[in-house]
Short mmCIF file of C-alpha atoms and ligand atoms in Angstrom, two decimals:
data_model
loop_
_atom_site.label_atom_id
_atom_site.label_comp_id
_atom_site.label_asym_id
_atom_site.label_seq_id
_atom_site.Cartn_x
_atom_site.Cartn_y
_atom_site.Cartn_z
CA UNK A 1 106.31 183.29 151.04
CA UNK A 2 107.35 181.84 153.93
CA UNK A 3 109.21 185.50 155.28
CA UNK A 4 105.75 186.70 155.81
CA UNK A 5 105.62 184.35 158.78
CA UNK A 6 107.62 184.15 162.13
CA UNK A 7 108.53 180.04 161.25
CA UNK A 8 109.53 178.08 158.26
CA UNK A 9 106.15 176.55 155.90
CA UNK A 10 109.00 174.95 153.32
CA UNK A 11 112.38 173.02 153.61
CA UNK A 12 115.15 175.08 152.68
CA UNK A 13 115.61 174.44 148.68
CA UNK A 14 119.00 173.11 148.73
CA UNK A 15 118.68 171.09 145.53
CA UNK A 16 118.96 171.84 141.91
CA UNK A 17 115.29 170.18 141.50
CA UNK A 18 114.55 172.21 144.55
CA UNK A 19 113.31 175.05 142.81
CA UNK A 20 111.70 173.30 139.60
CA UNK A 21 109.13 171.37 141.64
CA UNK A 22 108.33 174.33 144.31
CA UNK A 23 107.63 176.54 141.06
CA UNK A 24 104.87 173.57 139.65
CA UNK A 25 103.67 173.27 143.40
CA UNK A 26 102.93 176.98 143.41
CA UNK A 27 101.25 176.86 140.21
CA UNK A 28 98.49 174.13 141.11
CA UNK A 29 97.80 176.21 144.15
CA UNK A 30 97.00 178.95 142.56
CA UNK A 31 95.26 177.09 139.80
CA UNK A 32 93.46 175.04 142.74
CA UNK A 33 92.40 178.15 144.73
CA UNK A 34 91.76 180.32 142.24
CA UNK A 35 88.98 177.61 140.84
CA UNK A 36 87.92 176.78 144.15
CA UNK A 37 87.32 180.44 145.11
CA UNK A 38 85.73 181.08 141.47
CA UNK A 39 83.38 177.65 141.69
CA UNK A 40 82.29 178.47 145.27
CA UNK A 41 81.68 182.23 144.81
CA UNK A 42 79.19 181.41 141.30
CA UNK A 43 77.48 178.84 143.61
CA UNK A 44 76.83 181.64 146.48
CA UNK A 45 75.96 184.41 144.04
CA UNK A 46 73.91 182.81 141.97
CA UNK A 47 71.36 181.20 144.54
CA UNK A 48 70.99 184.05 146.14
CA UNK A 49 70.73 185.99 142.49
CA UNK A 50 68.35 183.84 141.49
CA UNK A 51 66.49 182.52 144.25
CA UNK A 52 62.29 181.48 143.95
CA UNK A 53 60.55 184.37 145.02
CA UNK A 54 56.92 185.15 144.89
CA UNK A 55 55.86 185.53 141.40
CA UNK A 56 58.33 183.93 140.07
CA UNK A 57 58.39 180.20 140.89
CA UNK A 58 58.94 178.24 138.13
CA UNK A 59 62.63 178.83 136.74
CA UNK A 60 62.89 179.43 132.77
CA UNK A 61 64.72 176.31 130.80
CA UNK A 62 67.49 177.45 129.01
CA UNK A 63 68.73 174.97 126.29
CA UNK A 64 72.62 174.76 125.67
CA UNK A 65 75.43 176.84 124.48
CA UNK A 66 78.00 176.10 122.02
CA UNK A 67 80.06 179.00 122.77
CA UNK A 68 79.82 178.46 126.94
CA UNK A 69 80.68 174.56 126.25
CA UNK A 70 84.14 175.03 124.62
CA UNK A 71 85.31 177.46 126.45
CA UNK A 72 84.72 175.59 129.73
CA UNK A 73 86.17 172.74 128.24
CA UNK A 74 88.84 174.33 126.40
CA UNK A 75 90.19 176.62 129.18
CA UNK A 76 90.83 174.21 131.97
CA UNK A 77 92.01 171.72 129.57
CA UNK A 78 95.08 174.53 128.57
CA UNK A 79 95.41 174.89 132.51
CA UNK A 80 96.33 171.04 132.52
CA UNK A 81 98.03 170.55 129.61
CA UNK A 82 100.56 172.85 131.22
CA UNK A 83 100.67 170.78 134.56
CA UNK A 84 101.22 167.85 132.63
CA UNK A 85 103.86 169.13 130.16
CA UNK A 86 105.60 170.78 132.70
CA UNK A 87 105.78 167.73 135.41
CA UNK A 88 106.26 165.26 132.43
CA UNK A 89 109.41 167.73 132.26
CA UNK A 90 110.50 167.95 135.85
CA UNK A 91 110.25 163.49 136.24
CA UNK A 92 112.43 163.17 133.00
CA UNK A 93 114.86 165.64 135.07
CA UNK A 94 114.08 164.11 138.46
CA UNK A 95 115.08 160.51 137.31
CA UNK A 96 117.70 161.14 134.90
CA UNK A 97 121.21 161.18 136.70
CA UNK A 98 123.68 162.55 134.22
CA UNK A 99 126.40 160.06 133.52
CA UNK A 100 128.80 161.84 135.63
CA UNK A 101 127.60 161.56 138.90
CA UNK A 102 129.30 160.67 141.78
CA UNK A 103 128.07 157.31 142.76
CA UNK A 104 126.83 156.09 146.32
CA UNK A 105 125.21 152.97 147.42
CA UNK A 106 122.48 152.60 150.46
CA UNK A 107 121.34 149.36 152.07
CA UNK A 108 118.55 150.31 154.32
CA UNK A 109 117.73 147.66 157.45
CA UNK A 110 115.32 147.82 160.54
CA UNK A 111 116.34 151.27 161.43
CA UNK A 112 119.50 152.58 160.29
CA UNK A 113 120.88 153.35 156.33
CA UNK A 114 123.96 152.09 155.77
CA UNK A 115 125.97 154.05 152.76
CA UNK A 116 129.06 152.94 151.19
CA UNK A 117 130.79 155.26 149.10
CA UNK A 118 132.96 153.89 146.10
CA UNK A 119 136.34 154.59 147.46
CA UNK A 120 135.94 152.83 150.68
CA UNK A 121 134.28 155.27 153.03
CA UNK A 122 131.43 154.00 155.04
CA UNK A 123 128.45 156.03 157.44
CA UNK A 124 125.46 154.76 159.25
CA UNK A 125 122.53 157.18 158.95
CA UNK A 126 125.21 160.25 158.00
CA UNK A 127 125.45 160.73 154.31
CA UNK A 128 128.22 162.92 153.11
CA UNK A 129 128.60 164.69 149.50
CA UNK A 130 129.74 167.18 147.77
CA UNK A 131 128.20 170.53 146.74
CA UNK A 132 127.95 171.72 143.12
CA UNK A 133 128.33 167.83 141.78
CA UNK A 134 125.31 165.30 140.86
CA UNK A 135 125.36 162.27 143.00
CA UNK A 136 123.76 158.76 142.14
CA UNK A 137 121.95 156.59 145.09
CA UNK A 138 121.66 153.35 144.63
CA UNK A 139 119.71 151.55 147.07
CA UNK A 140 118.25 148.34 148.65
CA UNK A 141 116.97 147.21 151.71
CA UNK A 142 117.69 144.17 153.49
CA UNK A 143 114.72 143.65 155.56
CA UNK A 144 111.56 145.71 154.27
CA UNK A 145 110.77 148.49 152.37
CA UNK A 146 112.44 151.92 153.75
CA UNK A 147 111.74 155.10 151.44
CA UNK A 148 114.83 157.45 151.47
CA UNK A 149 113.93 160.70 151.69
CA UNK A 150 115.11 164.32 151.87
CA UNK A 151 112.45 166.91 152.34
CA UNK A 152 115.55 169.97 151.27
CA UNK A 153 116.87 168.41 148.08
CA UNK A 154 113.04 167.36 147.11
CA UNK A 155 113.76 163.53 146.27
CA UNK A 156 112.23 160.61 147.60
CA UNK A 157 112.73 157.16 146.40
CA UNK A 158 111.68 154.10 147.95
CA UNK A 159 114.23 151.16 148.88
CA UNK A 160 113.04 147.88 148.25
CA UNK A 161 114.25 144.49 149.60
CA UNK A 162 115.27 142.40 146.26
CA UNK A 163 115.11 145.35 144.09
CA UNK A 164 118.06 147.98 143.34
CA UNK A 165 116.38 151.66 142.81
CA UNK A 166 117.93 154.53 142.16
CA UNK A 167 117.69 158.49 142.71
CA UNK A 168 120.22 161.36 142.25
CA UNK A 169 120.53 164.96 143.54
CA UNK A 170 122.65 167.83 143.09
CA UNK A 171 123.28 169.70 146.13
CA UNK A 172 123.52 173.37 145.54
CA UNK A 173 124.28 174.77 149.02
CA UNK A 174 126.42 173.70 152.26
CA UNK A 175 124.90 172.39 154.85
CA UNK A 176 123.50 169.34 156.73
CA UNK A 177 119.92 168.51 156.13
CA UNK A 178 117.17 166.13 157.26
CA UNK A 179 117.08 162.49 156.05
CA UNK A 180 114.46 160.83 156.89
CA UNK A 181 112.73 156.87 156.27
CA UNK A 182 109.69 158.09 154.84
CA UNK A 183 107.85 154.10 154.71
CA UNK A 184 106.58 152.74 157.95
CA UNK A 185 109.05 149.82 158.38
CA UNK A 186 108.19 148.45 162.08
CA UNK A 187 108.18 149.87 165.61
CA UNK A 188 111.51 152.08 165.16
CA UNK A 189 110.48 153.27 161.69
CA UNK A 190 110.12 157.18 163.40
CA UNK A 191 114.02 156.94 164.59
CA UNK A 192 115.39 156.30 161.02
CA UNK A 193 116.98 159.29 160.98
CA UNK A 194 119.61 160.42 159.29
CA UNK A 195 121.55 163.63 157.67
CA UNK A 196 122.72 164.36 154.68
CA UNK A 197 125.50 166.63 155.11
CA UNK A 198 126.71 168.65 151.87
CA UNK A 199 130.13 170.25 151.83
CA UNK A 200 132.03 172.10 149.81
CA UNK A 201 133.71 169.66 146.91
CA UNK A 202 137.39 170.33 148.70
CA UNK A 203 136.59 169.50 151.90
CA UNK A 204 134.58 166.68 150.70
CA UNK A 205 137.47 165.51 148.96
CA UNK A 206 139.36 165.64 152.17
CA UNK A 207 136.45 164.21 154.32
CA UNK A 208 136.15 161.29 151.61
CA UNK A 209 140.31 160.56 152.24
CA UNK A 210 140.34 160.37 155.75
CA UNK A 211 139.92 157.13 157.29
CA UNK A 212 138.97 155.32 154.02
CA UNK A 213 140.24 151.45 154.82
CA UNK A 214 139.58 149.13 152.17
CA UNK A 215 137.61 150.09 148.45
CA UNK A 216 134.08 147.73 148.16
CA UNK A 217 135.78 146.52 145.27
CA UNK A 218 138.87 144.63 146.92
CA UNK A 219 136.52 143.06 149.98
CA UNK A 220 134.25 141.81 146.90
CA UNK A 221 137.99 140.36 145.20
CA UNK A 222 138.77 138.89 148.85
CA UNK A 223 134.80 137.32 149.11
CA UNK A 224 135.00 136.08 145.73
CA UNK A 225 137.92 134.00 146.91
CA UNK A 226 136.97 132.88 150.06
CA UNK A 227 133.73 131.88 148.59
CA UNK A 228 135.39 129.81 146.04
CA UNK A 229 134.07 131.53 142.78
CA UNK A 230 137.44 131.70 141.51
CA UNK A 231 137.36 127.55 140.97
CA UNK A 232 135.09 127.87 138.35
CA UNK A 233 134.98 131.69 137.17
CA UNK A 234 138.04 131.63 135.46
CA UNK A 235 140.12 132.98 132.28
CA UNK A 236 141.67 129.07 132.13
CA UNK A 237 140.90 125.84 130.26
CA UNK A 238 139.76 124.85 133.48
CA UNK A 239 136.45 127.34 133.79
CA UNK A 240 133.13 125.75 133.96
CA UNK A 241 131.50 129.13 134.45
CA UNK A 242 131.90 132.72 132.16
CA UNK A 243 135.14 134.56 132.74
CA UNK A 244 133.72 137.57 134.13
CA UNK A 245 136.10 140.23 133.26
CA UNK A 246 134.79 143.23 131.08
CA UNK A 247 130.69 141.75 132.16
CA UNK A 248 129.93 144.37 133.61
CA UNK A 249 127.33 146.91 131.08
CA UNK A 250 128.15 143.94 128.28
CA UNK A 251 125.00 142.21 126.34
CA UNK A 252 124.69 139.06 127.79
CA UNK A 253 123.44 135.86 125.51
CA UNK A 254 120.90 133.36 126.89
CA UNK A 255 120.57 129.59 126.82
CA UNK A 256 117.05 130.93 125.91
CA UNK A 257 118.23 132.95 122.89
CA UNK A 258 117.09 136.50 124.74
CA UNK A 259 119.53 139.04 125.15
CA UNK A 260 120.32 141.39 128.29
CA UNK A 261 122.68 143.83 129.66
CA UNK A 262 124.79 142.38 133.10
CA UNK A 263 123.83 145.43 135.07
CA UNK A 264 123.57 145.38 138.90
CA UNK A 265 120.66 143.85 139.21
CA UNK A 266 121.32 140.69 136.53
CA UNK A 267 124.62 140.06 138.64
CA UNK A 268 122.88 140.38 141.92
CA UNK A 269 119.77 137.62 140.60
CA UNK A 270 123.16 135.34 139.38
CA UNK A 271 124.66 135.31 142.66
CA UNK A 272 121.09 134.89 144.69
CA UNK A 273 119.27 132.82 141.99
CA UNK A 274 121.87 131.49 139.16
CA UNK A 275 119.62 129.25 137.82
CA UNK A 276 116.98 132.14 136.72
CA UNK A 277 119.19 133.18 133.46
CA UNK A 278 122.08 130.84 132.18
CA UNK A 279 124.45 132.09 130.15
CA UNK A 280 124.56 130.21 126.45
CA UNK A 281 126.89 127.61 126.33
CA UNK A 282 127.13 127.17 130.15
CA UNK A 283 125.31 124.70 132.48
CA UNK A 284 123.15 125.41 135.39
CA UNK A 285 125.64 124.19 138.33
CA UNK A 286 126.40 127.25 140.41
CA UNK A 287 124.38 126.83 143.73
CA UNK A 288 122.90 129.58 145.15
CA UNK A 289 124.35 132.18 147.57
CA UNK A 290 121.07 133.39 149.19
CA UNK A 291 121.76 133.50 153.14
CA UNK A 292 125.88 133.42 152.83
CA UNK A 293 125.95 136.78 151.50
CA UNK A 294 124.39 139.89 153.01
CA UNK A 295 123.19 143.06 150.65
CA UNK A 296 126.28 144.76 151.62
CA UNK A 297 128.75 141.95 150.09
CA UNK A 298 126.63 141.51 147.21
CA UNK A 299 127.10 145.24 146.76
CA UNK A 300 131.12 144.38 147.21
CA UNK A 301 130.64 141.67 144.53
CA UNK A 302 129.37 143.51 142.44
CA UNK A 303 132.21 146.39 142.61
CA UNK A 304 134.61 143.74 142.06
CA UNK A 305 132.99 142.58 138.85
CA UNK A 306 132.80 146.07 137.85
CA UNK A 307 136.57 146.83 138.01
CA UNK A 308 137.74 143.71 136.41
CA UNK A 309 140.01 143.90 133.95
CA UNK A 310 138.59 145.11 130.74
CA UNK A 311 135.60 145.80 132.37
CA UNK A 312 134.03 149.30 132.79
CA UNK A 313 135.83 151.43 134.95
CA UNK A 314 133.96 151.87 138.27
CA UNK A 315 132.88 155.71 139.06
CA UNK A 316 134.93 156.98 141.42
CU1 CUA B 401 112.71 152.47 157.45
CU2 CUA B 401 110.63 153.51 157.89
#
């Protein structure tokens, strides 16, 4: 479509969802125009078809049709049934990451994205990643809600102070495309700008080795003992808090009697809020961490509780 004209309508489709949800766009604009054009050409037609001329004022009453009732309800409700099965399809795709994807994290701040990747890389505004392989965003903001956004790859997924959210993408060509802050977030919100630059998986591999210092998980090991959690998170008689090794994706018991799974976010509420959900069997003494700890350590924290012996090995 857009080869007809001298200058780009659409993004380039540089995603694997890329073509799924230009293919449903397409269809409810032709569904759209087609019943515009159809519902404004009857009403043109037919008052000038059947207009009140001389001798014959008074219009005859017609009463109902069966026949003309279902099939104007019947027909457009096909025509919708298929825009809802088929974008009931593309969300389940959209915000299902498959279990293998490459995982990054995003904090988003008053105007820049900052993006840690898990093996110790870190960009402002730049995001790197591979072509040909799915890759996981989590994100969070640490001021107000930023929306991450990426007109080429199709995805769009709000970042939200508090809150970790999550979208994934599969890149399916090189290149570096537009990322942009798509959620007005104060006077600079039009210069959060960003790339996202997609490279073949072998140089990626060699971009993603150079320069890499230290892994989130081994700062959030240091922070954990400079902020003294290691007195009472312990494997010894001497713990007054749950040994946290192998938490990480475990069922969690309640002094309440509920259940949960210690994802990110449950580990993120402990740190900021302990006393929200105690563990069963443990008191509430751990005092809160809100204001020592930025997003970005918590994020470290959390890497370190993730690789802990016995624990689920963090993606790589
Ligand atoms: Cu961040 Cu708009």
């Amino acid at each position: 479509m857009s080869r007809l004209l001298p200058f780009p309508i659409f993004p380039a489709q540089a995603s694997t969802l890329a073509p799924m949800t230009d293919a449903l766009t397409l269809y409810l604009l032709i569904v759209s125009g087609v019943m515009t054009v159809l519902i404004a050409g009857l009403i043109l037609y037919l008052s000038i078809r059947y207009r009140r001329r001389p001798g014959n004022e008074v219009a005859t009453q017609i009463e109902g049709s069966n026949r003309l009732e279902v099939a104007w309800t019947v027909t457009p409700l096909a025509f919708l049934m298929v825009m809802y099965a088929w974008g009931a399809n593309i969300y389940f795709y959209a915000y299902t990451p498959p279990p293998d994807a490459l995982e990054v994290w995003g904090v988003g701040k008053q105007w820049m994205w900052k993006w840690q990747h898990l093996s110790g890389q870190r960009e402002i505004n730049d995001l790197h990643v591979p072509v040909g392989r799915p890759v996981r965003v989590r994100l969070t903001s640490q001021d107000v809600i930023h929306s991450f956004y990426v007109p080429a790859f199709r995805v769009k997924q709000d970042a939200i102070p508090g809150r970790y959210t999550e979208v994934w993408f599969e890149a399916t060509q090189a290149g570096t495309f537009h990322l942009f802050c798509a959620e007005y977030c104060g006077t600079l919100h039009s210069g959060m700008i960003g790339s996202v630059i997609a490279m073949e998986p072998a140089a990626f591999e060699q971009w993603l080795g150079g320069g890499a210092t230290v892994s989130p998980a081994q700062r959030g090991e240091q922070l954990f003992q400079d902020l003294g959690c290691n007195t009472c998170h312990r494997d010894d008689s001497l713990a007054r808090c749950p040994d946290l090794a192998g938490l990480f994706g475990r069922t969690v018991r309640l002094q309440t009697g509920q259940t949960l799974t210690a994802d990110a976010a449950y580990i993120r509420e402990s740190i900021l809020d302990p006393g929200a959900r105690i563990v069963a069997g443990y008191e509430n003494i751990m005092p809160t961490f809100k204001g020592q700890v930025s997003e970005e350590q918590v994020l470290d924290l959390i890497a370190y509780i993730q690789a802990l012996r016995g624990g689920k090995e963090p993606p790589s």
